[in-house]
XYZ file of N, CA and C in Angstrom:
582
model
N 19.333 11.873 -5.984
C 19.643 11.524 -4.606
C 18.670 10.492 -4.042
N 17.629 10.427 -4.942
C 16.416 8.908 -4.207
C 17.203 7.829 -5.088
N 17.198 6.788 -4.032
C 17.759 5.922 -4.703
C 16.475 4.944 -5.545
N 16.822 4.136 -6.459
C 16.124 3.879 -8.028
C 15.406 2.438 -7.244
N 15.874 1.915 -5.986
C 14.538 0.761 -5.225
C 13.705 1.334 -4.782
N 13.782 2.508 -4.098
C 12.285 3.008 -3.818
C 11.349 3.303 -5.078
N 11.310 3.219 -6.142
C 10.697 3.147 -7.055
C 10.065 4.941 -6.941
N 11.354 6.170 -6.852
C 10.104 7.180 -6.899
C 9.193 7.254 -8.408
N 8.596 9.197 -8.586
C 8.246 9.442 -9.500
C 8.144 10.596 -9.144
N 9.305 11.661 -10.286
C 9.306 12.824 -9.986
C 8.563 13.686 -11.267
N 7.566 14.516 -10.640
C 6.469 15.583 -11.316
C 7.087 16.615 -11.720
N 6.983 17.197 -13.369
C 7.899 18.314 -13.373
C 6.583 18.839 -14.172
N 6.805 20.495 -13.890
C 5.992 21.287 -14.527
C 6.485 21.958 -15.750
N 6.057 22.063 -17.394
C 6.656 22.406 -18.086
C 5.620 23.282 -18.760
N 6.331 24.833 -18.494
C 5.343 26.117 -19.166
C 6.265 26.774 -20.365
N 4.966 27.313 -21.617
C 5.313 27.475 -22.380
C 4.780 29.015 -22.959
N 5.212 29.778 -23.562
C 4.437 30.950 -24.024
C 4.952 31.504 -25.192
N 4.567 31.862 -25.960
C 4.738 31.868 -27.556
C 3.911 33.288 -27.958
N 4.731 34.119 -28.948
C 4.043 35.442 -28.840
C 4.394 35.471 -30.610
N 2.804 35.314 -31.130
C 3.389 35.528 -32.332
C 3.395 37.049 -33.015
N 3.731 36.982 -34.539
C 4.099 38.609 -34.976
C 3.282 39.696 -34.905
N 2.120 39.581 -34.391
C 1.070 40.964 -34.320
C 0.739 40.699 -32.265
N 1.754 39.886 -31.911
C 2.044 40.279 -30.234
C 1.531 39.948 -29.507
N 0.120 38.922 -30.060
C -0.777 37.941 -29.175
C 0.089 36.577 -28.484
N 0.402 36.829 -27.043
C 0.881 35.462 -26.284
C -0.029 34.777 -26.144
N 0.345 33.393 -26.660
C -0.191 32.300 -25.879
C 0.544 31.157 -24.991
N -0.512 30.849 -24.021
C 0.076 30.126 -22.475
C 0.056 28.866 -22.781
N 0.769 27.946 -22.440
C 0.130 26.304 -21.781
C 0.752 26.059 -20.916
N 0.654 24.969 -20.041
C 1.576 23.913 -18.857
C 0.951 22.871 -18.971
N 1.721 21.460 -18.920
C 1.591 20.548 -18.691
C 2.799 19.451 -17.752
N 2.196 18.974 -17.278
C 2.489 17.736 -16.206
C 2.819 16.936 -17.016
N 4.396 16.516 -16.652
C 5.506 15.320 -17.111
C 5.842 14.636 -15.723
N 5.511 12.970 -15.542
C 5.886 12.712 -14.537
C 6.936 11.644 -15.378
N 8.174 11.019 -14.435
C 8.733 10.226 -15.055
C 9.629 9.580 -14.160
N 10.265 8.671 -14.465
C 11.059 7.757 -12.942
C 11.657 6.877 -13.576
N 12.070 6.287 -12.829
C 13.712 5.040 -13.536
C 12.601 3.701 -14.115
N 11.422 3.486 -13.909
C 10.370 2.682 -14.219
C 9.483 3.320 -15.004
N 9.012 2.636 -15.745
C 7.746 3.483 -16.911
C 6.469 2.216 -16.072
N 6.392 2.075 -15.274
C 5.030 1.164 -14.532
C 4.849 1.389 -13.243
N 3.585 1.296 -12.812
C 3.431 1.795 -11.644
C 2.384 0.729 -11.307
N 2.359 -0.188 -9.864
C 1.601 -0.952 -9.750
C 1.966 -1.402 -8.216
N 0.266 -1.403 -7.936
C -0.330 -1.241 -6.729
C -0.882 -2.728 -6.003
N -1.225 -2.894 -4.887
C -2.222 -3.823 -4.287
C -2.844 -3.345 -3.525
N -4.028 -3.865 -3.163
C -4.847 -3.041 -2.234
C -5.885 -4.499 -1.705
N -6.793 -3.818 -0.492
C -7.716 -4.948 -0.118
C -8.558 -3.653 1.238
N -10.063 -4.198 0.726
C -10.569 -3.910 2.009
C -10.222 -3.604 3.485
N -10.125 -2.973 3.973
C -9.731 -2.479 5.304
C -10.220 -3.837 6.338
N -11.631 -4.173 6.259
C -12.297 -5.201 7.268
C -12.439 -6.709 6.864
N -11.236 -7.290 7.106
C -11.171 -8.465 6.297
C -11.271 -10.224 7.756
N -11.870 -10.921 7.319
C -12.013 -12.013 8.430
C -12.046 -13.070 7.578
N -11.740 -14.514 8.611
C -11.518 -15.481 7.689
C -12.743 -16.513 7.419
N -13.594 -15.555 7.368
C -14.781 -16.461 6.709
C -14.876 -16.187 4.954
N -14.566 -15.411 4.675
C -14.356 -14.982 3.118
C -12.991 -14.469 2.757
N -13.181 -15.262 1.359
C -11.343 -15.213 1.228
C -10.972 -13.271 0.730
N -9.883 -12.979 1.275
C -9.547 -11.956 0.644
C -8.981 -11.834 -0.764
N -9.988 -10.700 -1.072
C -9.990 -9.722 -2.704
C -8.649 -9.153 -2.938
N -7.727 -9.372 -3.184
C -6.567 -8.704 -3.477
C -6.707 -7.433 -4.786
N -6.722 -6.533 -4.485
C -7.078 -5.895 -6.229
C -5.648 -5.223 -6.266
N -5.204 -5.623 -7.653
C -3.930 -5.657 -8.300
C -4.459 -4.316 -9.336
N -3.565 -3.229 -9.587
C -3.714 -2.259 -10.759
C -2.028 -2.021 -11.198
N -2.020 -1.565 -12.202
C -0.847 -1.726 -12.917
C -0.816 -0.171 -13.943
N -0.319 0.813 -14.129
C -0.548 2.063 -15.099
C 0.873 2.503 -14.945
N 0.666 3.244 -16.443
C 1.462 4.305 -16.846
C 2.270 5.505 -15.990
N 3.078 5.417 -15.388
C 3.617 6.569 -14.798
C 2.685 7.999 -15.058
N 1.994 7.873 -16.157
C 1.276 9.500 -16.100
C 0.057 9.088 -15.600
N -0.665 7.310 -15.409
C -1.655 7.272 -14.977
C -2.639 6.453 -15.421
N -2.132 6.132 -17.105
C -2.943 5.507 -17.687
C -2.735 3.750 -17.724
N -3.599 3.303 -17.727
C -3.733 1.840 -17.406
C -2.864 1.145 -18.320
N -1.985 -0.439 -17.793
C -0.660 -0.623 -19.174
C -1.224 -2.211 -17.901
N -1.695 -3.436 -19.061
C -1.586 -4.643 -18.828
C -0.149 -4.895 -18.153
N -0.310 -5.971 -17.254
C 1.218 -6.299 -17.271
C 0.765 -7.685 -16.416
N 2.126 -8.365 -16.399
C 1.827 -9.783 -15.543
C 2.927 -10.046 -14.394
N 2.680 -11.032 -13.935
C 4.095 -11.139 -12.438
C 3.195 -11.993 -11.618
N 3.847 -11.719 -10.265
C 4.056 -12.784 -9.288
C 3.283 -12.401 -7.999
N 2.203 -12.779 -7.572
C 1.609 -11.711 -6.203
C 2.147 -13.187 -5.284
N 2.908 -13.008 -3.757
C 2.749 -13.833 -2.471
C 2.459 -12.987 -1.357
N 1.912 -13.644 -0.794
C 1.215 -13.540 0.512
C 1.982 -13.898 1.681
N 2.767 -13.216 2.730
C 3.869 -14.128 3.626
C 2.511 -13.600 5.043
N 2.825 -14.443 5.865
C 2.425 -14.310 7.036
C 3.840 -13.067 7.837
N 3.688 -12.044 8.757
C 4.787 -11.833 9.221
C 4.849 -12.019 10.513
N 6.318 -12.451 10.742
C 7.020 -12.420 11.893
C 6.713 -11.232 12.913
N 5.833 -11.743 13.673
C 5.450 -10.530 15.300
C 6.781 -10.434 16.022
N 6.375 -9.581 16.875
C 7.404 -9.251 18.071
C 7.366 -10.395 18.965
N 8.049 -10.575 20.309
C 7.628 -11.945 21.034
C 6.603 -11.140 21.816
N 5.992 -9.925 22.249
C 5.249 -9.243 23.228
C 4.829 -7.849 22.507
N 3.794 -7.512 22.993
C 3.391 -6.204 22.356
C 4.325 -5.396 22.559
N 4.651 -4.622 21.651
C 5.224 -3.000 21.187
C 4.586 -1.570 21.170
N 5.162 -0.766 22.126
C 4.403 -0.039 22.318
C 4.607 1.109 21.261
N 4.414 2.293 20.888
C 5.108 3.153 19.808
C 5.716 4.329 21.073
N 6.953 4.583 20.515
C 7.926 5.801 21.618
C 7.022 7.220 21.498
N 7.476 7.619 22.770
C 6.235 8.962 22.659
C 7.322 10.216 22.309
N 8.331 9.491 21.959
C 9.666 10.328 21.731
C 10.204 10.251 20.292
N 9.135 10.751 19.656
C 9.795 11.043 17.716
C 11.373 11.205 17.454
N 11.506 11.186 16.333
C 12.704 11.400 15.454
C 12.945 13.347 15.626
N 11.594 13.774 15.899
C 11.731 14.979 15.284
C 11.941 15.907 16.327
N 11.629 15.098 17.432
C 12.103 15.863 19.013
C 13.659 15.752 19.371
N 14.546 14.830 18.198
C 15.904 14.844 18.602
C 16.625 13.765 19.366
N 15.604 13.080 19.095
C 15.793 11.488 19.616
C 16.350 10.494 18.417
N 17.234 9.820 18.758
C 17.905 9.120 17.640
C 16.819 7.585 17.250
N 16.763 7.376 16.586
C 16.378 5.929 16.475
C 17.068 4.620 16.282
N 16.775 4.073 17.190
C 17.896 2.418 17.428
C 17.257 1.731 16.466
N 16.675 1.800 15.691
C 16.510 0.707 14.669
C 15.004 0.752 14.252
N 14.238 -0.467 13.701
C 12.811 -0.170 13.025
C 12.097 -0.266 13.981
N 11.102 0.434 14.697
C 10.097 0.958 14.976
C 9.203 -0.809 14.944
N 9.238 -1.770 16.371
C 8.714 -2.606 16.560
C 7.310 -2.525 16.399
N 6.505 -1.451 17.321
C 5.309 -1.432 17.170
C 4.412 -1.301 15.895
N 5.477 -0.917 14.664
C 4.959 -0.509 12.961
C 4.841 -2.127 12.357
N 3.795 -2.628 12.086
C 3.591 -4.042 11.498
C 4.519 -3.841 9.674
N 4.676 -2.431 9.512
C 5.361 -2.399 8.230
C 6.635 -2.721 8.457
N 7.395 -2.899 9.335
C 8.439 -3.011 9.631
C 8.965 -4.365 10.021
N 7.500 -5.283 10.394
C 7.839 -6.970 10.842
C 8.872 -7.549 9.693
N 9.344 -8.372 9.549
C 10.274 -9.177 8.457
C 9.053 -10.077 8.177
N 9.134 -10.762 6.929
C 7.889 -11.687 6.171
C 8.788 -13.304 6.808
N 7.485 -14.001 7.063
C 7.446 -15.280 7.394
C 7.262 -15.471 6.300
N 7.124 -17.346 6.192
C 6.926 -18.239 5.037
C 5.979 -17.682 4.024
N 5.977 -18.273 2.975
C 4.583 -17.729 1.991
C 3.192 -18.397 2.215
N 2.345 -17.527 2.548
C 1.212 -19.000 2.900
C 0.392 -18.722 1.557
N 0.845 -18.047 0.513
C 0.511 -18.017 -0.853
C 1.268 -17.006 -2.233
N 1.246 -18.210 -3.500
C 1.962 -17.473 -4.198
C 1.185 -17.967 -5.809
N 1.534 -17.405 -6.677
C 0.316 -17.193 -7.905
C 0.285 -16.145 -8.782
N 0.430 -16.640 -10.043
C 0.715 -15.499 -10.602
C -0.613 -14.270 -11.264
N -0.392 -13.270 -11.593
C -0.952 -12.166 -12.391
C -1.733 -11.794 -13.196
N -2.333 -11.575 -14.005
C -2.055 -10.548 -15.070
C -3.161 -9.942 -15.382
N -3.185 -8.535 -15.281
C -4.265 -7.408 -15.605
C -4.520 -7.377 -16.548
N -5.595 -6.684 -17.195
C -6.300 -6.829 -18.587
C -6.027 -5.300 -18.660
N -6.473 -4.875 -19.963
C -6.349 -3.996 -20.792
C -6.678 -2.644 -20.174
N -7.476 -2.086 -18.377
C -7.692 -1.281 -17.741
C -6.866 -1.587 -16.256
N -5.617 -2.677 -16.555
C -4.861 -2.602 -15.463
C -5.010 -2.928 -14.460
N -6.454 -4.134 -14.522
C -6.464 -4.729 -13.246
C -7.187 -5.783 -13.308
N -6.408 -6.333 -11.928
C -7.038 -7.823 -11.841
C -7.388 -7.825 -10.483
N -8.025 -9.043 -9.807
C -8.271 -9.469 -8.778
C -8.274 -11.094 -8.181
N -7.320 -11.227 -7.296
C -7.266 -12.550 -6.653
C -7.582 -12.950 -5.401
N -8.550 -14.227 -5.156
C -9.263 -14.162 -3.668
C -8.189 -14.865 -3.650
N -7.815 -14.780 -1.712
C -6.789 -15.845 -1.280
C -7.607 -15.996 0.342
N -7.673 -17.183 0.519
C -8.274 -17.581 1.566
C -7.218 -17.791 2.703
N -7.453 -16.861 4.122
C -6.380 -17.149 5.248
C -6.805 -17.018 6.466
N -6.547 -17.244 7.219
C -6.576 -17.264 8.558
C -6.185 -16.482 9.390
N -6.859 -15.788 10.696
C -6.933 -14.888 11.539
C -5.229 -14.329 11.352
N -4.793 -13.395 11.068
C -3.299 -13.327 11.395
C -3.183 -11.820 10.587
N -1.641 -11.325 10.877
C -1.446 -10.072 10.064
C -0.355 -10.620 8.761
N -0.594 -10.160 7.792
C 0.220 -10.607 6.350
C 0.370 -9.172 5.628
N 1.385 -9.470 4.707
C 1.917 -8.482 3.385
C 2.416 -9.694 2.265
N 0.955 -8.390 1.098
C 1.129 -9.014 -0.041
C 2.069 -8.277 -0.786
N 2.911 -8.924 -1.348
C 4.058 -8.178 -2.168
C 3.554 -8.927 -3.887
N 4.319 -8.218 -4.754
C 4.126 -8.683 -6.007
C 4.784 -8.020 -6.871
N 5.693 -8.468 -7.684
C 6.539 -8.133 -8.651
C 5.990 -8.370 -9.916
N 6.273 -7.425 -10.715
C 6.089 -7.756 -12.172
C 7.626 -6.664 -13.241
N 7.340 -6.449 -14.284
C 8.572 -5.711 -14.915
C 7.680 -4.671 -15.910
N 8.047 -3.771 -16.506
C 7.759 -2.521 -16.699
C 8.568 -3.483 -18.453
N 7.626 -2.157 -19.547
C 7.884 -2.976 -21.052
C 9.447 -2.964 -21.177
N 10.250 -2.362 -20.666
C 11.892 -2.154 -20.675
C 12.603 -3.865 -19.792
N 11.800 -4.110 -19.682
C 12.182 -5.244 -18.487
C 12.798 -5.058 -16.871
N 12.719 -3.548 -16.370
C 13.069 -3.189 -15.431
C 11.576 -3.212 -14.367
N 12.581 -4.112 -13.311
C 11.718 -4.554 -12.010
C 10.612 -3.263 -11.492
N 9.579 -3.564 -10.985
C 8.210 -3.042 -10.276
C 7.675 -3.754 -9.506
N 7.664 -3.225 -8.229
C 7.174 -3.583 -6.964
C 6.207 -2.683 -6.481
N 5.135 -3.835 -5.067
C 4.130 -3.103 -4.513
C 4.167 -4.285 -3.267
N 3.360 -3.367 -2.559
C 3.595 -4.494 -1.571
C 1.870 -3.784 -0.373
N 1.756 -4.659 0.499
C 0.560 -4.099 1.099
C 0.202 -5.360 2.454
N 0.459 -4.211 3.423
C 0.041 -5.197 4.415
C -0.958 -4.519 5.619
N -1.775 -6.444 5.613
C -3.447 -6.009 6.270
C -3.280 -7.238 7.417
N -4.664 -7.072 7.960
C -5.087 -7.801 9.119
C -6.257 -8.818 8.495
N -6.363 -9.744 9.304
C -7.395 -10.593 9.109
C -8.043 -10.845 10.455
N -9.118 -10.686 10.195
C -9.382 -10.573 12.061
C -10.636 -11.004 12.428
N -10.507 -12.556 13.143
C -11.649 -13.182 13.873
C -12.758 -12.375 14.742
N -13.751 -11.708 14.270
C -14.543 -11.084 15.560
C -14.964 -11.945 16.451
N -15.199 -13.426 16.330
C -15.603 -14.397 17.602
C -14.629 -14.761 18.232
N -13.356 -14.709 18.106
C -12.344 -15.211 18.781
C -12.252 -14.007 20.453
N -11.720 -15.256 21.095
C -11.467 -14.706 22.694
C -10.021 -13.827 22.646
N -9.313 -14.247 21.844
C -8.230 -13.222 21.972
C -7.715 -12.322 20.316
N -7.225 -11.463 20.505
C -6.807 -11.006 18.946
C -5.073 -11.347 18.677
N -5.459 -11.845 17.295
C -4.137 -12.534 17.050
C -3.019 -11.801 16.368
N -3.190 -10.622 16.902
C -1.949 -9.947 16.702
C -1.830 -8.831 17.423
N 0.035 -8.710 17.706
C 0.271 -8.084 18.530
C 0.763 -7.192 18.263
N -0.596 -6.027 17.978
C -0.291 -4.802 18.503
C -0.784 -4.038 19.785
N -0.752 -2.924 19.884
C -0.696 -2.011 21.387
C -2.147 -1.589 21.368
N -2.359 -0.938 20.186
C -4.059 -0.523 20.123
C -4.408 -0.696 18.489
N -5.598 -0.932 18.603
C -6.652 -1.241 17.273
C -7.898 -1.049 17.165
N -8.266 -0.612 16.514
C -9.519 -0.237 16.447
C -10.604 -0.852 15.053
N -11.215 -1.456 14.677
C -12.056 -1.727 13.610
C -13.191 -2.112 14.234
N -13.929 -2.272 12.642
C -15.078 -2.755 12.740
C -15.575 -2.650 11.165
N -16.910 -3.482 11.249
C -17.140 -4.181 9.588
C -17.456 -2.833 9.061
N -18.533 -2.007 9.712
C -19.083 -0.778 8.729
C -19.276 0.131 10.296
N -19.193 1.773 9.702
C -19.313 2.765 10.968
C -20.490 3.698 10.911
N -21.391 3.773 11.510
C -22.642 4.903 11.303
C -22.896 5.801 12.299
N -23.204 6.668 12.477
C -23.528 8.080 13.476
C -24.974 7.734 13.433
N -25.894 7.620 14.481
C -27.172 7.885 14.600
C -27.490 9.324 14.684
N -28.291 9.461 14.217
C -29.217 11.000 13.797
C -29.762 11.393 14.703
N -29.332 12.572 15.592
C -30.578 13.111 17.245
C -29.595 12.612 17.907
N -28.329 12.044 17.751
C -27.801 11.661 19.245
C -26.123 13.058 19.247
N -26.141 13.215 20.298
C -24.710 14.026 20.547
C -23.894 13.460 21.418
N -22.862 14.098 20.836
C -21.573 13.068 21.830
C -20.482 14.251 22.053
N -20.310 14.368 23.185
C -19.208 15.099 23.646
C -17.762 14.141 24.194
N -16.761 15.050 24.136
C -15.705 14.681 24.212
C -14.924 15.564 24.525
């Protein structure tokens, strides 16, 4: 019933017990995961990213059970399409019985991808990963990247971040609330109520 683009991966548990002729059982279980894809592959990047240093894209690529499997493909970078005005998020869920008119403006996962402001290809080494700097400018983007699984059946990932001027007078994207910062520390002796 999941359909085969969401790329799941369903976990099955398989137990075994065996009793041989003088009546001693023995146990095992093991974990079978498996899915319409035999590849599984990711992107990722630092949470605190600005455009004085280009962003680290780290690409991994493994085995449906986990283990690392080279592979090659296509990583782009689109800038996305904002709202024309901030979006606020409804204080009225799905789960209170409220219908939903469509994608959820205020979710940046949900923007449609603008142009590519980068595209370039792949390929992980022998522990399934690689890494590509791409240099950009203050804005919100999703990196997507395709590659194919040893059957030749399609694998996707996709990942979308912020890039964010701390000297700039305004923030260049429109969302409702945000919160970052480069690194977070608690001073020692101080209390904070709330």
């Amino acid at each position: 019933s999941i359909p085969e683009t969401d790329e799941p991966v369903f976990n099955f548990q398989v137990y075994a017990d065996v009793t041989d002729t003088t009546g001693e059982t023995r146990s095992q279980q093991r974990s079978v995961q498996v899915g319409y894809t035999a590849l599984q592959a990711a992107v990722s990047a630092d949470p605190w990213q600005t455009p004085d240093v280009p962003v680290e894209l780290a690409i991994s690529t493994q085995t449906i059970d986990g283990g690392p499997e080279p592979a090659q493909g296509t990583l782009r970078v689109h800038r996305l399409i904002q709202p024309d005005r901030v979006q606020r998020a409804s204080l009225w869920s799905d789960q209170v019985g409220r219908n939903s008119a469509g994608p959820d403006a205020s979710d940046p996962n949900t923007w449609e991808l603008g142009d590519p402001v980068f595209e370039g290809p792949f390929q992980t080494d022998g522990l399934g990963q690689d890494g590509i700097p791409v240099a950009l400018g203050a804005g919100i983007y999703r990196a997507t990247l395709a590659t194919q699984d040893r059957f030749g059946r399609p694998v996707t990932a996709s990942l979308t971040f912020q890039v964010v001027d701390p000297r700039a007078r305004t923030y260049h994207i429109r969302l409702a609330n945000q919160v970052a910062a480069r690194e977070w520390s608690v001073e020692p002796g101080r209390t904070f109520v709330c």
